[in-house]
mmCIF file of C-alpha atoms in Angstrom:
data_model
loop_
_atom_site.group_PDB
_atom_site.id
_atom_site.type_symbol
_atom_site.label_atom_id
_atom_site.label_comp_id
_atom_site.label_asym_id
_atom_site.label_seq_id
_atom_site.Cartn_x
_atom_site.Cartn_y
_atom_site.Cartn_z
ATOM 1 C CA UNK A 16 13.809 -8.036 5.182
ATOM 2 C CA UNK A 17 16.951 -8.461 3.027
ATOM 3 C CA UNK A 18 16.995 -9.012 -0.601
ATOM 4 C CA UNK A 19 19.591 -11.720 -1.730
ATOM 5 C CA UNK A 20 22.415 -9.773 -3.186
ATOM 6 C CA UNK A 21 22.447 -11.548 -6.497
ATOM 7 C CA UNK A 22 18.799 -11.456 -7.125
ATOM 8 C CA UNK A 23 17.905 -10.083 -10.500
ATOM 9 C CA UNK A 24 15.513 -6.931 -10.089
ATOM 10 C CA UNK A 25 15.704 -5.623 -13.511
ATOM 11 C CA UNK A 26 12.293 -6.614 -14.464
ATOM 12 C CA UNK A 27 10.533 -4.832 -11.466
ATOM 13 C CA UNK A 28 7.601 -2.721 -12.608
ATOM 14 C CA UNK A 29 8.692 0.456 -11.030
ATOM 15 C CA UNK A 30 9.483 3.880 -12.575
ATOM 16 C CA UNK A 31 10.765 7.446 -11.482
ATOM 17 C CA UNK A 32 8.333 10.138 -12.531
ATOM 18 C CA UNK A 33 8.997 13.860 -13.293
ATOM 19 C CA UNK A 34 7.315 16.388 -11.284
ATOM 20 C CA UNK A 35 4.217 18.670 -12.004
ATOM 21 C CA UNK A 36 0.841 19.293 -10.827
ATOM 22 C CA UNK A 37 -0.932 21.313 -8.224
ATOM 23 C CA UNK A 38 -3.411 19.539 -6.065
ATOM 24 C CA UNK A 39 -3.647 16.076 -4.810
ATOM 25 C CA UNK A 40 -5.923 12.947 -5.480
ATOM 26 C CA UNK A 41 -7.070 11.086 -2.398
ATOM 27 C CA UNK A 42 -6.771 7.389 -1.619
ATOM 28 C CA UNK A 43 -3.262 6.647 0.006
ATOM 29 C CA UNK A 44 -2.424 6.078 3.392
ATOM 30 C CA UNK A 45 -1.183 9.639 3.932
ATOM 31 C CA UNK A 46 -4.484 11.184 2.569
ATOM 32 C CA UNK A 47 -6.192 10.550 5.800
ATOM 33 C CA UNK A 48 -3.528 12.676 7.694
ATOM 34 C CA UNK A 49 -3.906 15.572 5.432
ATOM 35 C CA UNK A 50 -7.864 15.434 5.342
ATOM 36 C CA UNK A 51 -8.121 15.374 9.133
ATOM 37 C CA UNK A 52 -5.886 18.279 9.556
ATOM 38 C CA UNK A 53 -7.590 20.287 6.825
ATOM 39 C CA UNK A 54 -11.210 19.507 8.442
ATOM 40 C CA UNK A 55 -10.001 20.500 11.699
ATOM 41 C CA UNK A 56 -8.693 23.793 10.313
ATOM 42 C CA UNK A 57 -12.000 24.460 9.076
ATOM 43 C CA UNK A 58 -11.127 23.857 5.156
ATOM 44 C CA UNK A 59 -12.463 21.699 2.526
ATOM 45 C CA UNK A 60 -10.591 18.390 2.081
ATOM 46 C CA UNK A 61 -11.824 18.417 -1.612
ATOM 47 C CA UNK A 62 -9.434 21.405 -2.129
ATOM 48 C CA UNK A 63 -6.425 19.113 -1.074
ATOM 49 C CA UNK A 64 -7.489 15.638 -2.260
ATOM 50 C CA UNK A 65 -8.512 16.949 -5.610
ATOM 51 C CA UNK A 66 -11.155 15.928 -8.235
ATOM 52 C CA UNK A 67 -10.685 12.699 -10.190
ATOM 53 C CA UNK A 68 -13.208 13.971 -12.583
ATOM 54 C CA UNK A 69 -10.573 16.108 -14.576
ATOM 55 C CA UNK A 70 -8.193 13.317 -15.876
ATOM 56 C CA UNK A 71 -4.484 14.395 -16.326
ATOM 57 C CA UNK A 72 -1.787 12.987 -18.646
ATOM 58 C CA UNK A 73 0.000 10.029 -17.278
ATOM 59 C CA UNK A 74 3.208 10.524 -15.698
ATOM 60 C CA UNK A 75 6.393 10.698 -17.759
ATOM 61 C CA UNK A 76 8.517 8.197 -16.337
ATOM 62 C CA UNK A 77 12.056 6.599 -16.729
ATOM 63 C CA UNK A 78 13.256 3.162 -15.883
ATOM 64 C CA UNK A 79 15.335 2.729 -12.678
ATOM 65 C CA UNK A 80 18.097 1.117 -14.837
ATOM 66 C CA UNK A 81 20.484 1.619 -11.908
ATOM 67 C CA UNK A 82 18.637 -1.143 -10.007
ATOM 68 C CA UNK A 83 19.717 -4.307 -11.120
ATOM 69 C CA UNK A 84 20.444 -6.618 -7.919
ATOM 70 C CA UNK A 85 19.172 -7.277 -4.684
ATOM 71 C CA UNK A 86 22.453 -5.446 -3.346
ATOM 72 C CA UNK A 87 21.105 -2.450 -5.002
ATOM 73 C CA UNK A 88 17.838 -3.014 -3.274
ATOM 74 C CA UNK A 89 19.328 -3.463 0.175
ATOM 75 C CA UNK A 90 21.065 -0.042 -0.398
ATOM 76 C CA UNK A 91 18.504 2.342 -2.125
ATOM 77 C CA UNK A 92 14.827 2.841 -1.558
ATOM 78 C CA UNK A 93 13.960 3.259 -5.125
ATOM 79 C CA UNK A 94 15.635 0.152 -5.918
ATOM 80 C CA UNK A 95 13.866 -1.583 -2.878
ATOM 81 C CA UNK A 96 10.620 -0.601 -4.315
ATOM 82 C CA UNK A 97 11.371 -1.956 -7.641
ATOM 83 C CA UNK A 98 12.655 -5.252 -6.065
ATOM 84 C CA UNK A 99 9.392 -5.359 -4.223
ATOM 85 C CA UNK A 100 7.406 -5.046 -7.211
ATOM 86 C CA UNK A 101 9.217 -8.154 -8.694
ATOM 87 C CA UNK A 102 8.182 -10.130 -5.671
ATOM 88 C CA UNK A 103 4.668 -8.859 -5.600
ATOM 89 C CA UNK A 104 4.119 -9.577 -9.186
ATOM 90 C CA UNK A 105 5.558 -13.083 -8.953
ATOM 91 C CA UNK A 106 3.160 -13.711 -5.974
ATOM 92 C CA UNK A 107 0.013 -12.228 -7.464
ATOM 93 C CA UNK A 108 0.598 -13.631 -10.872
ATOM 94 C CA UNK A 109 0.559 -17.088 -9.237
ATOM 95 C CA UNK A 110 -2.412 -16.480 -7.249
ATOM 96 C CA UNK A 111 -4.479 -14.459 -10.000
ATOM 97 C CA UNK A 112 -2.771 -15.819 -13.379
ATOM 98 C CA UNK A 113 -5.660 -13.750 -15.441
ATOM 99 C CA UNK A 114 -4.941 -10.321 -13.681
ATOM 100 C CA UNK A 115 -2.388 -7.800 -15.307
ATOM 101 C CA UNK A 116 0.254 -6.726 -12.986
ATOM 102 C CA UNK A 117 0.705 -3.040 -11.972
ATOM 103 C CA UNK A 118 3.324 -0.402 -12.025
ATOM 104 C CA UNK A 119 4.637 1.683 -9.263
ATOM 105 C CA UNK A 120 5.439 5.316 -10.338
ATOM 106 C CA UNK A 121 7.801 6.766 -7.813
ATOM 107 C CA UNK A 122 7.824 10.661 -7.536
ATOM 108 C CA UNK A 123 8.973 13.534 -5.590
ATOM 109 C CA UNK A 124 6.799 16.565 -4.886
ATOM 110 C CA UNK A 125 3.913 16.028 -7.209
ATOM 111 C CA UNK A 126 2.776 13.842 -10.114
ATOM 112 C CA UNK A 127 0.237 13.790 -12.963
ATOM 113 C CA UNK A 128 -2.087 10.710 -13.028
ATOM 114 C CA UNK A 129 -5.206 9.899 -15.019
ATOM 115 C CA UNK A 130 -7.010 10.513 -11.455
ATOM 116 C CA UNK A 131 -5.726 14.119 -11.505
ATOM 117 C CA UNK A 132 -2.507 15.996 -10.174
ATOM 118 C CA UNK A 133 -1.184 14.611 -6.793
ATOM 119 C CA UNK A 134 1.222 16.279 -4.534
ATOM 120 C CA UNK A 135 3.356 14.471 -1.915
ATOM 121 C CA UNK A 136 0.919 15.335 0.738
ATOM 122 C CA UNK A 137 -1.467 12.529 -0.332
ATOM 123 C CA UNK A 138 1.011 9.754 0.427
ATOM 124 C CA UNK A 139 0.916 6.660 -1.275
ATOM 125 C CA UNK A 140 -2.099 6.019 -3.507
ATOM 126 C CA UNK A 141 -3.667 3.767 -6.119
ATOM 127 C CA UNK A 142 -5.335 5.321 -9.332
ATOM 128 C CA UNK A 143 -7.766 2.813 -10.762
ATOM 129 C CA UNK A 144 -8.237 4.825 -13.896
ATOM 130 C CA UNK A 145 -4.684 4.244 -15.162
ATOM 131 C CA UNK A 146 -4.017 1.177 -12.786
ATOM 132 C CA UNK A 147 -1.007 2.407 -11.343
ATOM 133 C CA UNK A 148 0.485 2.825 -7.830
ATOM 134 C CA UNK A 149 1.912 6.278 -7.101
ATOM 135 C CA UNK A 150 4.481 6.739 -4.135
ATOM 136 C CA UNK A 151 6.740 9.620 -2.946
ATOM 137 C CA UNK A 152 9.359 7.664 -0.917
ATOM 138 C CA UNK A 153 9.648 10.774 1.182
ATOM 139 C CA UNK A 154 6.426 9.338 2.763
ATOM 140 C CA UNK A 155 8.595 6.989 4.556
ATOM 141 C CA UNK A 156 10.056 9.564 6.540
ATOM 142 C CA UNK A 157 6.633 10.932 7.543
ATOM 143 C CA UNK A 158 5.669 7.322 8.458
ATOM 144 C CA UNK A 159 8.675 7.190 10.888
ATOM 145 C CA UNK A 160 9.034 10.759 12.115
ATOM 146 C CA UNK A 161 5.385 11.828 12.468
ATOM 147 C CA UNK A 162 3.421 8.643 12.633
ATOM 148 C CA UNK A 163 5.748 6.517 14.722
ATOM 149 C CA UNK A 164 6.560 3.328 12.706
ATOM 150 C CA UNK A 165 9.932 1.926 13.277
ATOM 151 C CA UNK A 166 11.248 2.954 9.777
ATOM 152 C CA UNK A 167 12.555 -0.536 8.850
ATOM 153 C CA UNK A 168 12.713 -1.893 5.210
ATOM 154 C CA UNK A 169 9.924 -4.089 5.646
ATOM 155 C CA UNK A 170 7.542 -1.382 6.703
ATOM 156 C CA UNK A 171 8.233 0.418 3.510
ATOM 157 C CA UNK A 172 7.681 -2.891 1.684
ATOM 158 C CA UNK A 173 4.353 -3.450 3.415
ATOM 159 C CA UNK A 174 3.144 0.079 2.193
ATOM 160 C CA UNK A 175 3.790 -0.917 -1.281
ATOM 161 C CA UNK A 176 2.138 -4.282 -0.808
ATOM 162 C CA UNK A 177 -0.837 -2.411 0.434
ATOM 163 C CA UNK A 178 -1.351 -0.390 -2.448
ATOM 164 C CA UNK A 179 -0.617 -3.383 -4.691
ATOM 165 C CA UNK A 180 -3.613 -5.008 -2.956
ATOM 166 C CA UNK A 181 -5.772 -2.018 -4.256
ATOM 167 C CA UNK A 182 -4.917 -2.941 -7.719
ATOM 168 C CA UNK A 183 -5.958 -6.486 -6.957
ATOM 169 C CA UNK A 184 -9.357 -5.051 -5.646
ATOM 170 C CA UNK A 185 -9.781 -3.078 -8.938
ATOM 171 C CA UNK A 186 -9.472 -6.224 -11.017
ATOM 172 C CA UNK A 187 -11.826 -8.164 -8.598
ATOM 173 C CA UNK A 188 -14.429 -5.240 -8.133
ATOM 174 C CA UNK A 189 -14.013 -4.912 -4.488
ATOM 175 C CA UNK A 190 -12.340 -1.317 -4.846
ATOM 176 C CA UNK A 191 -15.899 0.038 -5.688
ATOM 177 C CA UNK A 192 -17.046 -0.437 -2.049
ATOM 178 C CA UNK A 193 -14.830 2.243 -0.875
ATOM 179 C CA UNK A 194 -16.643 4.832 -2.883
ATOM 180 C CA UNK A 195 -20.281 3.627 -2.126
ATOM 181 C CA UNK A 196 -19.948 3.247 1.545
ATOM 182 C CA UNK A 197 -16.984 5.792 2.225
ATOM 183 C CA UNK A 198 -17.333 6.194 6.202
ATOM 184 C CA UNK A 199 -17.721 4.380 9.491
ATOM 185 C CA UNK A 200 -16.389 1.602 11.465
ATOM 186 C CA UNK A 201 -17.908 -1.126 9.529
ATOM 187 C CA UNK A 202 -18.035 0.455 6.226
ATOM 188 C CA UNK A 203 -16.993 -0.583 2.881
ATOM 189 C CA UNK A 204 -14.215 1.645 2.875
ATOM 190 C CA UNK A 205 -12.795 0.229 6.091
ATOM 191 C CA UNK A 206 -13.250 -3.316 4.668
ATOM 192 C CA UNK A 207 -11.452 -2.265 1.419
ATOM 193 C CA UNK A 208 -8.611 -0.969 3.359
ATOM 194 C CA UNK A 209 -8.399 -3.935 5.702
ATOM 195 C CA UNK A 210 -8.519 -6.409 2.927
ATOM 196 C CA UNK A 211 -5.588 -4.653 1.308
ATOM 197 C CA UNK A 212 -3.807 -5.346 4.636
ATOM 198 C CA UNK A 213 -4.747 -8.848 4.705
ATOM 199 C CA UNK A 214 -3.376 -9.108 1.043
ATOM 200 C CA UNK A 215 -0.141 -7.587 2.097
ATOM 201 C CA UNK A 216 0.136 -10.092 4.765
ATOM 202 C CA UNK A 217 -0.592 -12.980 2.430
ATOM 203 C CA UNK A 218 2.178 -11.906 0.062
ATOM 204 C CA UNK A 219 4.475 -11.271 3.277
ATOM 205 C CA UNK A 220 3.732 -14.807 4.197
ATOM 206 C CA UNK A 221 4.958 -16.055 0.708
ATOM 207 C CA UNK A 222 7.658 -13.578 -0.130
ATOM 208 C CA UNK A 223 10.530 -15.697 0.628
ATOM 209 C CA UNK A 224 9.365 -18.087 -1.928
ATOM 210 C CA UNK A 225 8.886 -15.690 -4.648
ATOM 211 C CA UNK A 226 11.510 -15.647 -7.611
ATOM 212 C CA UNK A 227 13.208 -13.240 -10.033
ATOM 213 C CA UNK A 228 12.927 -13.618 -13.772
ATOM 214 C CA UNK A 229 15.692 -16.083 -13.839
ATOM 215 C CA UNK A 230 13.975 -18.443 -11.068
ATOM 216 C CA UNK A 231 16.148 -17.590 -8.145
ATOM 217 C CA UNK A 232 14.880 -16.717 -4.696
ATOM 218 C CA UNK A 233 14.510 -12.909 -4.129
ATOM 219 C CA UNK A 234 14.536 -12.516 -0.337
ATOM 220 C CA UNK A 235 16.146 -14.128 2.762
ATOM 221 C CA UNK A 236 14.049 -15.544 5.367
ATOM 222 C CA UNK A 237 11.638 -13.208 7.289
ATOM 223 C CA UNK A 238 12.746 -12.448 10.741
ATOM 224 C CA UNK A 239 10.417 -11.486 13.752
ATOM 225 C CA UNK A 240 11.981 -7.871 13.251
ATOM 226 C CA UNK A 241 10.620 -7.960 9.728
ATOM 227 C CA UNK A 242 7.219 -8.865 10.686
ATOM 228 C CA UNK A 243 7.194 -6.303 13.710
ATOM 229 C CA UNK A 244 8.304 -3.573 11.473
ATOM 230 C CA UNK A 245 5.285 -4.075 9.054
ATOM 231 C CA UNK A 246 2.913 -4.197 12.038
ATOM 232 C CA UNK A 247 4.557 -0.921 13.258
ATOM 233 C CA UNK A 248 3.591 0.630 10.021
ATOM 234 C CA UNK A 249 -0.058 -0.830 9.788
ATOM 235 C CA UNK A 250 -0.413 0.478 13.526
ATOM 236 C CA UNK A 251 0.807 3.893 12.704
ATOM 237 C CA UNK A 252 -1.748 4.388 9.838
ATOM 238 C CA UNK A 253 -4.762 3.233 11.853
ATOM 239 C CA UNK A 254 -7.534 5.694 11.936
ATOM 240 C CA UNK A 255 -7.616 5.838 15.772
ATOM 241 C CA UNK A 256 -3.998 6.328 15.987
ATOM 242 C CA UNK A 257 -3.939 9.304 13.586
ATOM 243 C CA UNK A 258 -7.224 10.863 15.095
ATOM 244 C CA UNK A 259 -5.693 10.747 18.463
ATOM 245 C CA UNK A 260 -2.355 12.281 17.202
ATOM 246 C CA UNK A 261 -4.183 15.076 15.397
ATOM 247 C CA UNK A 262 -7.432 15.954 16.924
ATOM 248 C CA UNK A 263 -6.857 14.477 20.419
ATOM 249 C CA UNK A 264 -10.243 12.305 20.386
ATOM 250 C CA UNK A 265 -11.132 9.162 18.482
ATOM 251 C CA UNK A 266 -14.421 9.380 16.343
ATOM 252 C CA UNK A 267 -15.293 5.924 14.833
ATOM 253 C CA UNK A 268 -18.236 7.294 12.752
ATOM 254 C CA UNK A 269 -15.604 9.008 10.458
ATOM 255 C CA UNK A 270 -13.193 6.099 9.845
ATOM 256 C CA UNK A 271 -12.193 4.928 6.358
ATOM 257 C CA UNK A 272 -9.184 2.662 6.944
ATOM 258 C CA UNK A 273 -9.752 0.890 10.201
ATOM 259 C CA UNK A 274 -8.148 0.838 13.722
ATOM 260 C CA UNK A 275 -4.708 0.185 14.435
ATOM 261 C CA UNK A 276 -5.640 -3.270 16.087
ATOM 262 C CA UNK A 277 -7.704 -4.028 13.147
ATOM 263 C CA UNK A 278 -5.151 -3.256 10.505
ATOM 264 C CA UNK A 279 -2.602 -5.323 12.305
ATOM 265 C CA UNK A 280 -4.827 -8.133 12.986
ATOM 266 C CA UNK A 281 -5.905 -8.593 9.180
ATOM 267 C CA UNK A 282 -2.397 -8.348 8.242
ATOM 268 C CA UNK A 283 -1.391 -11.067 10.529
ATOM 269 C CA UNK A 284 -4.390 -13.045 9.299
ATOM 270 C CA UNK A 285 -2.994 -12.999 5.850
ATOM 271 C CA UNK A 286 0.606 -13.600 7.076
ATOM 272 C CA UNK A 287 -0.266 -16.569 9.159
ATOM 273 C CA UNK A 288 -2.535 -18.064 6.631
ATOM 274 C CA UNK A 289 -0.439 -17.188 3.642
ATOM 275 C CA UNK A 290 -3.675 -17.372 1.870
ATOM 276 C CA UNK A 291 -5.058 -14.378 0.258
ATOM 277 C CA UNK A 292 -8.692 -16.436 0.094
ATOM 278 C CA UNK A 293 -8.713 -15.892 3.705
ATOM 279 C CA UNK A 294 -8.887 -11.929 3.297
ATOM 280 C CA UNK A 295 -12.794 -11.755 2.524
ATOM 281 C CA UNK A 296 -13.320 -8.853 4.870
ATOM 282 C CA UNK A 297 -16.730 -8.324 3.057
ATOM 283 C CA UNK A 298 -17.997 -11.882 4.145
ATOM 284 C CA UNK A 299 -17.100 -11.132 7.847
ATOM 285 C CA UNK A 300 -19.929 -10.100 10.355
ATOM 286 C CA UNK A 301 -17.631 -7.601 11.691
ATOM 287 C CA UNK A 302 -13.984 -6.150 10.757
ATOM 288 C CA UNK A 303 -13.170 -7.162 14.155
ATOM 289 C CA UNK A 304 -13.416 -10.920 13.152
ATOM 290 C CA UNK A 305 -9.638 -11.294 11.902
ATOM 291 C CA UNK A 306 -8.878 -14.068 13.940
ATOM 292 C CA UNK A 307 -11.568 -16.368 12.612
#
């Protein structure tokens, strides 16, 4: 997906943070990979994913002042994340005008959050305590090189849209089901993740109609390749795909994010309907009912 070159992305709620911190906080797309590896090696995932019970100071961050236009977004990943936040905020403000927007904190290596200290090993995650998204953009290299996504720009934008979906769930109250029912193929955690995928799809279905602060269109029309790029990322982070890569077998009773097929299916449900109201995974009799 390409941003219009003259689009104004200066208002995007994205910042670049300084480093720091020792351990990681769970909750992101990449956390599942690390947790599986640790468990297979006989370790304690809690030592890697950290404890949210010891709040850390919020990340010191600076505005991405160099990111001004769509042309900047097309050329630089930090600027692309900032521009994507402009689009996401415009979409979700129209859908849920009473909900406050969130901010994306981009970091390298490690970062301090109110959920604890996080390293880049965790991957992208949302901290409900400070209501911010945290993302080491180096994760995109892992997504492509280790997990098999195509590495396209829209696959990167999908990741951010998914995390923004968790912010929406924090506002609606749905995010709590991830902790109350954390494992299993029909668990609350899986339904939370699949709803965030569907929310990402609903945004994608409306993305070309989102506007910058001056009322100008942000994005060119989506292509088939754009949609396939997002689907490649959704497939790459399916529980079954990751388990097959890491442990050579699939164990659905441990799932927390859903299968590759389910993740792609719920994304497409949101994308094809363009309606976030069609994303109620909690009302579905089964998480396989994404075509309903």
